[in-house]
């Protein structure tokens, strides 16, 4: 039955909405993880609420786009104020927060990386990846081939799909002649037997370095000192690939090879940026200097589609990358840049570099306790509040997608219990075998909410095992 809400107007019931969705909406622009798809009505903090008012503790926060919590009043107020001040302006004109935000990010990079650079805006992560591809091709005299990682994900536009390892994103869209060369990413839990994680990491670097040994290895011309490939696109921690954290020495070894042969390192921070790991950029943990950094998602806490990239001055100065090199009608829009500037200010003021590692350690400790209780949890790991739990069979290693799928269904049914009341749990599925829970809770999550999350996960996996 339809109801009328004084704040939102006519509220159409779930059944009618789902029927209309099935008839009128393209399914190509979304992913229906459960059947029927879940409808939410409101949100606040770490929670979303369905039509019945049941709270759902969200442990993935819109794929790490809402790092600072749903309905964050400080950020909401910035958006409201900007609407009354300067809600929109064509992207060929300037406004204050666009310039301030670019300066803030560039100065932060100068401090951390020791390099002058500039910031370039777009709308959405895949679009920023597209811009970075243009930037790299331009700087490398038209070279269009890239290196990327197995398990990597950079988006689903045509260019981003060419550097995303999964064939399923390319399968129906013709031939990708400039598809990246995909190299192994060190996956410590599934490393070869007999190797330590560090030895495995070194082996991955050595496999890459071998491509340059002679001209017959295929990518290097020693007579001219030129590589056929322009850049290596990396996620410091794989996102969709399962929040895989490589050994800390991995990127230093990789960067040494890249620098030796003049290959750019482009770092994709779209999912791990803005303090998800306890640093503004996750690459900061690994002690290397990137040539470019691509960002998006949490820059506006999910309130506005804004993304961008930082690149060193030699690549992006106006002489080499002039006006009109890329364009989007809505890039650097004032609603987005005002939010992004406030996110940067808030991150410094609230010192997420201190609080996130502490909360992450507490969460990881809880996951390790769960692992002792449930042999189906084969691996837990994480950096800051980017955490993983790999769901396996009872041997603790064989991937168990079916069990995790059941856990997701039960979590979204909203039938877990807390203090005698119904509660749900929102999880995200990732990993090479789609058997990894990728945790990206709000950076504002409390220690009490972390304890609740662990208790609900305990309920969830117990229920799921019994129902299999």
Coordinates of C-alpha atoms in Angstrom, one line a residue:
X1 CA 0.0 0.0 0.0
X2 CA 1.3 3.5 -0.9
X3 CA 2.0 5.9 2.0
X4 CA 2.6 9.6 2.1
X5 CA 5.6 10.9 3.9
X6 CA 5.6 14.6 4.7
X7 CA 9.3 15.0 4.0
X8 CA 9.7 13.0 0.8
X9 CA 6.2 13.0 -0.6
X10 CA 4.5 9.8 -2.0
X11 CA 6.3 6.6 -1.0
X12 CA 5.8 3.8 -3.4
X13 CA 5.8 0.4 -1.8
X14 CA 8.7 -2.0 -2.4
X15 CA 6.7 -4.5 -4.5
X16 CA 5.6 -1.8 -7.0
X17 CA 9.1 -0.4 -7.2
X18 CA 10.6 -3.8 -8.0
X19 CA 8.0 -4.4 -10.7
X20 CA 8.7 -1.1 -12.3
X21 CA 12.4 -1.7 -12.1
X22 CA 12.0 -5.1 -13.8
X23 CA 10.0 -3.5 -16.6
X24 CA 11.5 0.0 -17.2
X25 CA 15.2 0.0 -16.0
X26 CA 18.2 -1.2 -17.9
X27 CA 20.0 -3.8 -15.8
X28 CA 23.3 -2.9 -17.6
X29 CA 24.1 0.0 -15.4
X30 CA 23.8 -1.8 -12.1
X31 CA 24.6 -5.1 -10.4
X32 CA 21.8 -7.1 -8.8
X33 CA 23.7 -9.2 -6.1
X34 CA 20.5 -10.5 -4.5
X35 CA 17.1 -11.5 -5.8
X36 CA 15.0 -9.5 -5.3
X37 CA 17.3 -6.5 -5.1
X38 CA 17.3 -4.7 -1.8
X39 CA 15.6 -1.3 -1.4
X40 CA 16.8 1.1 1.3
X41 CA 15.0 4.3 2.3
X42 CA 17.3 6.3 4.7
X43 CA 20.8 6.2 6.1
X44 CA 22.9 7.7 8.9
X45 CA 26.4 7.1 10.2
X46 CA 27.3 3.4 9.6
X47 CA 23.7 2.4 9.0
X48 CA 21.1 2.1 6.2
X49 CA 17.4 1.5 6.9
X50 CA 14.9 -0.4 4.8
X51 CA 11.2 0.3 4.4
X52 CA 10.4 -1.5 7.6
X53 CA 12.9 0.7 9.5
X54 CA 15.3 -2.2 10.1
X55 CA 18.8 -1.0 10.6
X56 CA 21.6 -2.5 8.5
X57 CA 25.2 -2.0 9.6
X58 CA 27.1 -1.2 6.5
X59 CA 30.6 -2.6 6.3
X60 CA 31.3 -1.7 2.7
X61 CA 30.1 2.0 2.6
X62 CA 29.3 2.1 -1.1
X63 CA 32.6 0.5 -2.2
X64 CA 34.5 2.9 0.0
X65 CA 32.9 6.0 -1.4
X66 CA 31.3 7.1 1.9
X67 CA 34.4 7.0 4.1
X68 CA 33.1 9.6 6.5
X69 CA 29.7 8.1 7.3
X70 CA 26.3 8.4 5.8
X71 CA 24.6 11.8 6.3
X72 CA 27.8 13.4 7.7
X73 CA 26.4 16.7 8.9
X74 CA 29.6 18.6 8.4
X75 CA 29.8 17.6 4.8
X76 CA 26.0 17.8 4.2
X77 CA 26.1 21.4 5.4
X78 CA 28.9 22.3 3.0
X79 CA 26.8 21.0 0.2
X80 CA 23.7 22.9 1.3
X81 CA 25.6 26.1 1.7
X82 CA 27.2 25.8 -1.7
X83 CA 23.8 25.3 -3.4
X84 CA 22.9 28.8 -2.2
X85 CA 26.2 30.3 -3.0
X86 CA 27.3 29.0 -6.4
X87 CA 25.5 25.7 -7.3
X88 CA 26.9 25.4 -10.8
X89 CA 29.2 27.0 -13.3
X90 CA 30.4 25.9 -16.7
X91 CA 33.7 24.1 -16.5
X92 CA 35.5 26.6 -18.7
X93 CA 35.1 29.2 -15.9
X94 CA 36.9 29.2 -12.6
X95 CA 35.7 29.3 -9.0
X96 CA 37.5 29.4 -5.7
X97 CA 37.1 25.9 -4.3
X98 CA 38.3 24.3 -7.6
X99 CA 41.6 26.2 -7.3
X100 CA 41.9 25.7 -3.5
X101 CA 41.3 21.9 -3.8
X102 CA 43.8 21.5 -6.6
X103 CA 46.4 23.5 -4.5
X104 CA 45.7 21.5 -1.4
X105 CA 46.2 18.1 -3.1
X106 CA 49.3 19.4 -5.0
X107 CA 51.0 20.8 -1.9
X108 CA 50.3 17.5 0.0
X109 CA 51.9 15.6 -2.9
X110 CA 54.9 18.0 -2.9
X111 CA 55.4 17.4 0.8
X112 CA 55.2 13.6 0.5
X113 CA 56.7 12.9 -2.8
X114 CA 59.0 15.9 -3.2
X115 CA 57.6 16.7 -6.7
X116 CA 55.8 19.6 -8.2
X117 CA 52.6 18.6 -9.9
X118 CA 49.1 19.6 -10.9
X119 CA 45.6 18.3 -10.3
X120 CA 43.1 17.6 -13.1
X121 CA 39.4 16.9 -12.4
X122 CA 36.7 14.8 -13.9
X123 CA 33.5 13.0 -12.7
X124 CA 33.9 9.4 -11.5
X125 CA 36.8 7.1 -11.2
X126 CA 36.7 5.4 -14.6
X127 CA 36.6 8.8 -16.3
X128 CA 39.7 9.9 -14.4
X129 CA 41.4 6.7 -15.5
X130 CA 40.5 7.6 -19.1
X131 CA 42.1 11.0 -18.6
X132 CA 45.2 9.4 -17.1
X133 CA 45.5 7.2 -20.2
X134 CA 45.5 10.3 -22.4
X135 CA 48.0 11.9 -20.1
X136 CA 50.4 9.0 -20.3
X137 CA 50.0 8.5 -24.1
X138 CA 50.6 12.1 -24.7
X139 CA 53.8 12.2 -22.5
X140 CA 55.1 8.9 -24.0
X141 CA 54.7 10.1 -27.6
X142 CA 51.6 8.1 -28.4
X143 CA 52.6 4.8 -26.8
X144 CA 49.4 3.1 -26.0
X145 CA 50.3 -0.2 -24.3
X146 CA 50.2 -0.5 -20.6
X147 CA 51.2 -3.0 -17.9
X148 CA 48.6 -3.9 -15.2
X149 CA 48.1 -6.6 -12.6
X150 CA 46.2 -9.8 -12.6
X151 CA 43.3 -9.2 -10.3
X152 CA 43.3 -5.5 -10.9
X153 CA 40.2 -3.4 -11.5
X154 CA 40.2 0.1 -12.9
X155 CA 36.7 0.6 -14.3
X156 CA 34.4 -0.4 -17.1
X157 CA 34.7 2.3 -19.7
X158 CA 36.5 1.0 -22.9
X159 CA 39.9 2.4 -21.9
X160 CA 39.6 1.3 -18.3
X161 CA 38.4 -2.2 -19.3
X162 CA 41.6 -2.6 -21.4
X163 CA 43.7 -2.3 -18.2
X164 CA 41.3 -4.3 -16.0
X165 CA 42.3 -8.0 -15.9
X166 CA 38.8 -9.6 -16.1
X167 CA 37.9 -10.7 -19.6
X168 CA 34.2 -10.6 -18.7
X169 CA 34.2 -6.8 -18.8
X170 CA 35.5 -6.9 -22.4
X171 CA 33.9 -10.0 -23.8
X172 CA 30.9 -8.6 -25.6
X173 CA 32.5 -5.3 -26.8
X174 CA 34.7 -6.2 -29.6
X175 CA 38.4 -6.6 -29.9
X176 CA 40.7 -4.8 -27.5
X177 CA 43.9 -4.5 -29.5
X178 CA 45.6 -2.4 -26.8
X179 CA 44.7 -4.7 -23.9
X180 CA 47.3 -4.4 -21.2
X181 CA 49.9 -7.1 -20.4
X182 CA 48.8 -8.5 -17.0
X183 CA 51.5 -9.4 -14.5
X184 CA 51.2 -11.5 -11.3
X185 CA 50.3 -9.5 -8.1
X186 CA 51.7 -11.0 -4.9
X187 CA 48.8 -12.7 -3.1
X188 CA 50.3 -13.9 0.2
X189 CA 47.5 -16.3 1.3
X190 CA 47.7 -18.1 -2.1
X191 CA 51.4 -18.0 -2.6
X192 CA 53.3 -21.0 -4.0
X193 CA 54.2 -23.7 -1.4
X194 CA 57.6 -23.5 0.0
X195 CA 57.9 -19.7 -0.4
X196 CA 57.7 -17.0 2.3
X197 CA 55.5 -14.0 1.4
X198 CA 58.6 -11.9 0.9
X199 CA 60.2 -14.5 -1.4
X200 CA 57.0 -14.7 -3.4
X201 CA 57.0 -10.9 -3.7
X202 CA 60.5 -10.9 -5.0
X203 CA 59.7 -13.6 -7.4
X204 CA 56.9 -11.5 -8.9
X205 CA 59.2 -8.6 -9.3
X206 CA 61.8 -10.9 -10.9
X207 CA 59.2 -12.2 -13.4
X208 CA 58.5 -8.7 -14.5
X209 CA 62.2 -7.7 -14.7
X210 CA 62.9 -10.8 -16.9
X211 CA 60.8 -9.1 -19.7
X212 CA 63.7 -6.7 -20.2
X213 CA 66.7 -9.2 -20.2
X214 CA 67.0 -9.3 -24.0
X215 CA 65.1 -8.1 -27.0
X216 CA 63.7 -11.6 -27.4
X217 CA 61.7 -11.3 -24.1
X218 CA 59.4 -9.0 -26.1
X219 CA 59.0 -5.6 -24.6
X220 CA 62.5 -3.9 -24.7
X221 CA 64.7 -2.8 -27.5
X222 CA 68.3 -2.6 -26.0
X223 CA 69.6 -0.9 -29.2
X224 CA 67.4 2.2 -28.7
X225 CA 66.8 1.8 -25.0
X226 CA 63.0 1.9 -25.5
X227 CA 60.2 -0.1 -24.0
X228 CA 57.1 -0.9 -26.0
X229 CA 54.9 -0.1 -22.9
X230 CA 54.3 3.3 -21.5
X231 CA 53.1 2.8 -17.9
X232 CA 52.3 0.3 -15.2
X233 CA 48.8 0.8 -13.6
X234 CA 48.8 -0.3 -10.0
X235 CA 46.4 -0.6 -7.1
X236 CA 48.6 -0.6 -4.0
X237 CA 46.0 -2.8 -2.4
X238 CA 43.7 -4.6 -4.8
X239 CA 40.1 -3.5 -4.4
X240 CA 37.7 -5.7 -6.4
X241 CA 40.5 -8.3 -6.4
X242 CA 39.9 -8.9 -2.7
X243 CA 41.7 -6.3 -0.7
X244 CA 45.0 -8.1 -1.2
X245 CA 47.8 -6.5 0.7
X246 CA 51.2 -7.2 -0.8
X247 CA 54.4 -7.5 1.2
X248 CA 55.8 -4.1 2.1
X249 CA 58.9 -4.4 0.0
X250 CA 57.0 -5.3 -3.2
X251 CA 56.5 -1.8 -4.7
X252 CA 60.1 -0.7 -4.0
X253 CA 61.3 -3.6 -6.1
X254 CA 58.8 -3.0 -8.8
X255 CA 59.6 0.8 -9.0
X256 CA 63.3 0.1 -9.3
X257 CA 62.6 -1.9 -12.5
X258 CA 60.2 0.8 -13.8
X259 CA 62.7 3.6 -13.2
X260 CA 65.5 1.6 -14.8
X261 CA 63.5 1.3 -18.1
X262 CA 61.7 4.6 -18.1
X263 CA 58.2 3.3 -17.4
X264 CA 55.7 5.4 -15.6
X265 CA 53.9 4.3 -12.4
X266 CA 50.3 5.3 -12.3
X267 CA 48.6 4.6 -9.0
X268 CA 44.9 4.0 -8.8
X269 CA 43.7 5.3 -5.4
X270 CA 40.0 5.4 -6.3
X271 CA 39.0 2.9 -3.7
X272 CA 41.9 3.1 -1.2
X273 CA 42.3 6.9 -1.2
X274 CA 41.2 9.4 1.5
X275 CA 42.5 7.6 4.6
X276 CA 40.9 4.2 3.9
X277 CA 44.2 2.6 4.9
X278 CA 45.3 5.3 7.4
X279 CA 47.1 7.4 4.8
X280 CA 45.6 9.9 2.4
X281 CA 47.0 7.6 -0.4
X282 CA 47.6 3.9 0.2
X283 CA 50.9 4.0 -1.8
X284 CA 52.4 6.1 1.0
X285 CA 52.8 2.9 3.1
X286 CA 55.2 1.4 0.5
X287 CA 57.9 4.0 0.3
X288 CA 57.8 4.8 -3.5
X289 CA 57.1 7.9 -5.5
X290 CA 54.4 7.6 -8.2
X291 CA 54.3 9.6 -11.4
X292 CA 50.6 10.0 -11.3
X293 CA 47.8 9.3 -8.7
X294 CA 44.2 8.8 -9.8
X295 CA 41.4 9.4 -7.2
X296 CA 37.6 9.6 -6.8
X297 CA 34.9 8.0 -4.7
X298 CA 35.4 9.3 -1.1
X299 CA 36.7 12.7 -2.3
X300 CA 33.1 14.0 -1.8
X301 CA 31.9 11.2 0.6
X302 CA 29.5 10.0 -2.2
X303 CA 27.6 13.3 -2.3
X304 CA 28.7 14.4 -5.7
X305 CA 30.5 12.6 -8.6
X306 CA 33.9 14.2 -8.6
X307 CA 37.2 12.5 -9.4
X308 CA 40.6 13.5 -10.6
X309 CA 44.3 12.9 -10.9
X310 CA 47.6 14.4 -9.7
X311 CA 50.6 14.1 -12.0
X312 CA 54.1 15.4 -11.8
X313 CA 54.8 18.8 -13.5
X314 CA 56.7 17.3 -16.4
X315 CA 53.7 15.3 -17.5
X316 CA 50.9 17.8 -17.0
X317 CA 52.2 21.3 -17.4
X318 CA 50.1 23.4 -19.9
X319 CA 52.8 23.3 -22.6
X320 CA 52.8 19.5 -22.9
X321 CA 49.1 19.0 -21.8
X322 CA 47.3 22.1 -23.1
X323 CA 43.7 23.2 -22.5
X324 CA 41.1 20.9 -24.1
X325 CA 43.3 17.8 -23.8
X326 CA 40.3 16.2 -22.1
X327 CA 36.9 17.7 -21.1
X328 CA 33.8 16.9 -19.2
X329 CA 30.8 19.3 -18.8
X330 CA 30.6 18.7 -15.1
X331 CA 34.2 18.4 -14.1
X332 CA 35.4 20.5 -11.2
X333 CA 31.8 21.5 -10.5
X334 CA 31.5 23.8 -7.4
X335 CA 29.3 21.4 -5.4
X336 CA 32.0 18.7 -5.7
X337 CA 35.0 20.8 -5.2
X338 CA 33.6 22.5 -2.1
X339 CA 32.9 19.1 -0.7
X340 CA 36.4 17.8 -1.7
X341 CA 38.1 20.7 0.0
X342 CA 36.1 20.2 3.2
X343 CA 37.0 16.4 3.1
X344 CA 40.7 17.4 2.9
X345 CA 40.4 19.9 5.8
X346 CA 38.4 17.4 7.9
X347 CA 40.9 14.6 7.3
X348 CA 43.8 16.8 8.6
X349 CA 41.8 18.2 11.5
X350 CA 40.4 14.8 12.7
X351 CA 43.8 13.1 12.3
X352 CA 42.6 9.9 10.5
X353 CA 46.2 8.9 10.3
X354 CA 46.1 8.2 14.0
X355 CA 42.5 6.9 14.5
X356 CA 42.1 4.7 11.4
X357 CA 45.1 2.4 12.2
X358 CA 43.8 2.0 15.8
X359 CA 40.3 1.1 14.6
X360 CA 41.7 -1.2 11.9
X361 CA 43.8 -3.1 14.5
X362 CA 40.7 -3.5 16.7
X363 CA 38.7 -4.8 13.8
X364 CA 41.5 -7.1 12.6
X365 CA 41.8 -8.6 16.1
X366 CA 38.1 -9.3 16.1
X367 CA 38.4 -11.0 12.7
X368 CA 41.3 -13.1 14.0
X369 CA 39.1 -14.2 16.9
X370 CA 36.4 -15.2 14.5
X371 CA 38.9 -17.1 12.4
X372 CA 39.8 -19.2 15.5
X373 CA 36.1 -20.0 15.9
X374 CA 35.2 -20.8 12.3
X375 CA 37.6 -22.9 10.3
X376 CA 35.9 -21.7 7.1
X377 CA 37.6 -18.3 7.5
X378 CA 40.8 -19.1 5.7
X379 CA 42.6 -15.7 5.8
X380 CA 42.1 -12.4 7.5
X381 CA 44.3 -9.4 6.7
X382 CA 44.1 -5.6 6.2
X383 CA 45.7 -2.2 6.3
X384 CA 43.9 0.4 8.3
X385 CA 40.2 0.0 7.7
X386 CA 40.6 -1.9 4.4
X387 CA 40.2 -5.4 5.7
X388 CA 39.5 -8.9 4.2
X389 CA 38.2 -12.3 5.3
X390 CA 38.5 -15.1 2.9
X391 CA 35.7 -17.7 3.1
X392 CA 36.7 -21.2 2.4
X393 CA 35.6 -24.8 2.9
X394 CA 36.4 -26.5 6.2
X395 CA 39.9 -27.1 5.0
X396 CA 40.6 -23.4 5.4
X397 CA 41.9 -22.9 1.9
X398 CA 39.6 -24.0 -0.9
X399 CA 37.4 -21.1 -2.0
X400 CA 33.8 -21.3 -0.9
X401 CA 31.8 -18.8 -3.0
X402 CA 28.5 -20.6 -2.2
X403 CA 28.9 -20.0 1.6
X404 CA 29.7 -16.3 1.2
X405 CA 26.8 -15.9 -1.2
X406 CA 24.5 -17.4 1.5
X407 CA 26.0 -15.0 4.1
X408 CA 25.3 -12.0 1.9
X409 CA 21.7 -13.1 1.4
X410 CA 21.1 -13.6 5.1
X411 CA 22.8 -10.3 6.0
X412 CA 20.5 -8.4 3.6
X413 CA 17.4 -10.3 4.8
X414 CA 17.7 -8.2 8.1
X415 CA 17.0 -11.2 10.3
X416 CA 20.0 -11.1 12.6
X417 CA 19.5 -10.1 16.2
X418 CA 20.9 -7.4 18.5
X419 CA 19.5 -6.5 21.9
X420 CA 16.3 -8.4 21.0
X421 CA 15.7 -6.5 17.8
X422 CA 16.1 -7.3 14.1
X423 CA 19.2 -6.0 12.4
X424 CA 20.9 -6.5 9.0
X425 CA 24.5 -6.5 7.7
X426 CA 25.7 -5.1 4.4
X427 CA 28.8 -6.9 3.0
X428 CA 30.7 -6.6 -0.2
X429 CA 32.1 -9.6 -2.1
X430 CA 35.4 -9.5 -3.9
X431 CA 38.4 -11.7 -4.6
X432 CA 39.7 -13.7 -7.5
X433 CA 37.2 -16.5 -6.6
X434 CA 34.5 -14.2 -5.3
X435 CA 34.9 -15.7 -1.9
X436 CA 36.3 -12.7 0.0
X437 CA 34.5 -10.3 2.2
X438 CA 36.1 -6.9 1.6
X439 CA 35.5 -4.7 4.6
X440 CA 35.4 -0.9 4.1
X441 CA 33.5 0.5 7.1
X442 CA 33.1 4.1 7.8
X443 CA 36.2 5.7 9.1
X444 CA 33.9 7.2 11.8
X445 CA 32.9 3.7 12.9
X446 CA 33.1 3.4 16.7
X447 CA 34.9 0.6 18.6
X448 CA 31.4 -0.5 19.9
X449 CA 30.2 -0.7 16.3
X450 CA 33.2 -2.8 15.4
X451 CA 32.4 -5.2 18.3
X452 CA 28.8 -5.3 17.0
X453 CA 30.1 -6.1 13.5
X454 CA 32.1 -9.0 14.8
X455 CA 29.2 -10.4 16.8
X456 CA 26.9 -10.1 13.7
X457 CA 29.5 -11.8 11.5
X458 CA 29.6 -14.6 14.0
X459 CA 25.8 -15.0 13.8
X460 CA 25.9 -14.7 10.1
X461 CA 28.4 -17.4 9.3
X462 CA 26.8 -19.7 11.9
X463 CA 23.4 -19.3 10.2
X464 CA 24.9 -19.7 6.8
X465 CA 26.7 -22.9 7.6
X466 CA 23.6 -24.4 9.1
X467 CA 21.5 -23.5 6.0
X468 CA 23.9 -25.0 3.5

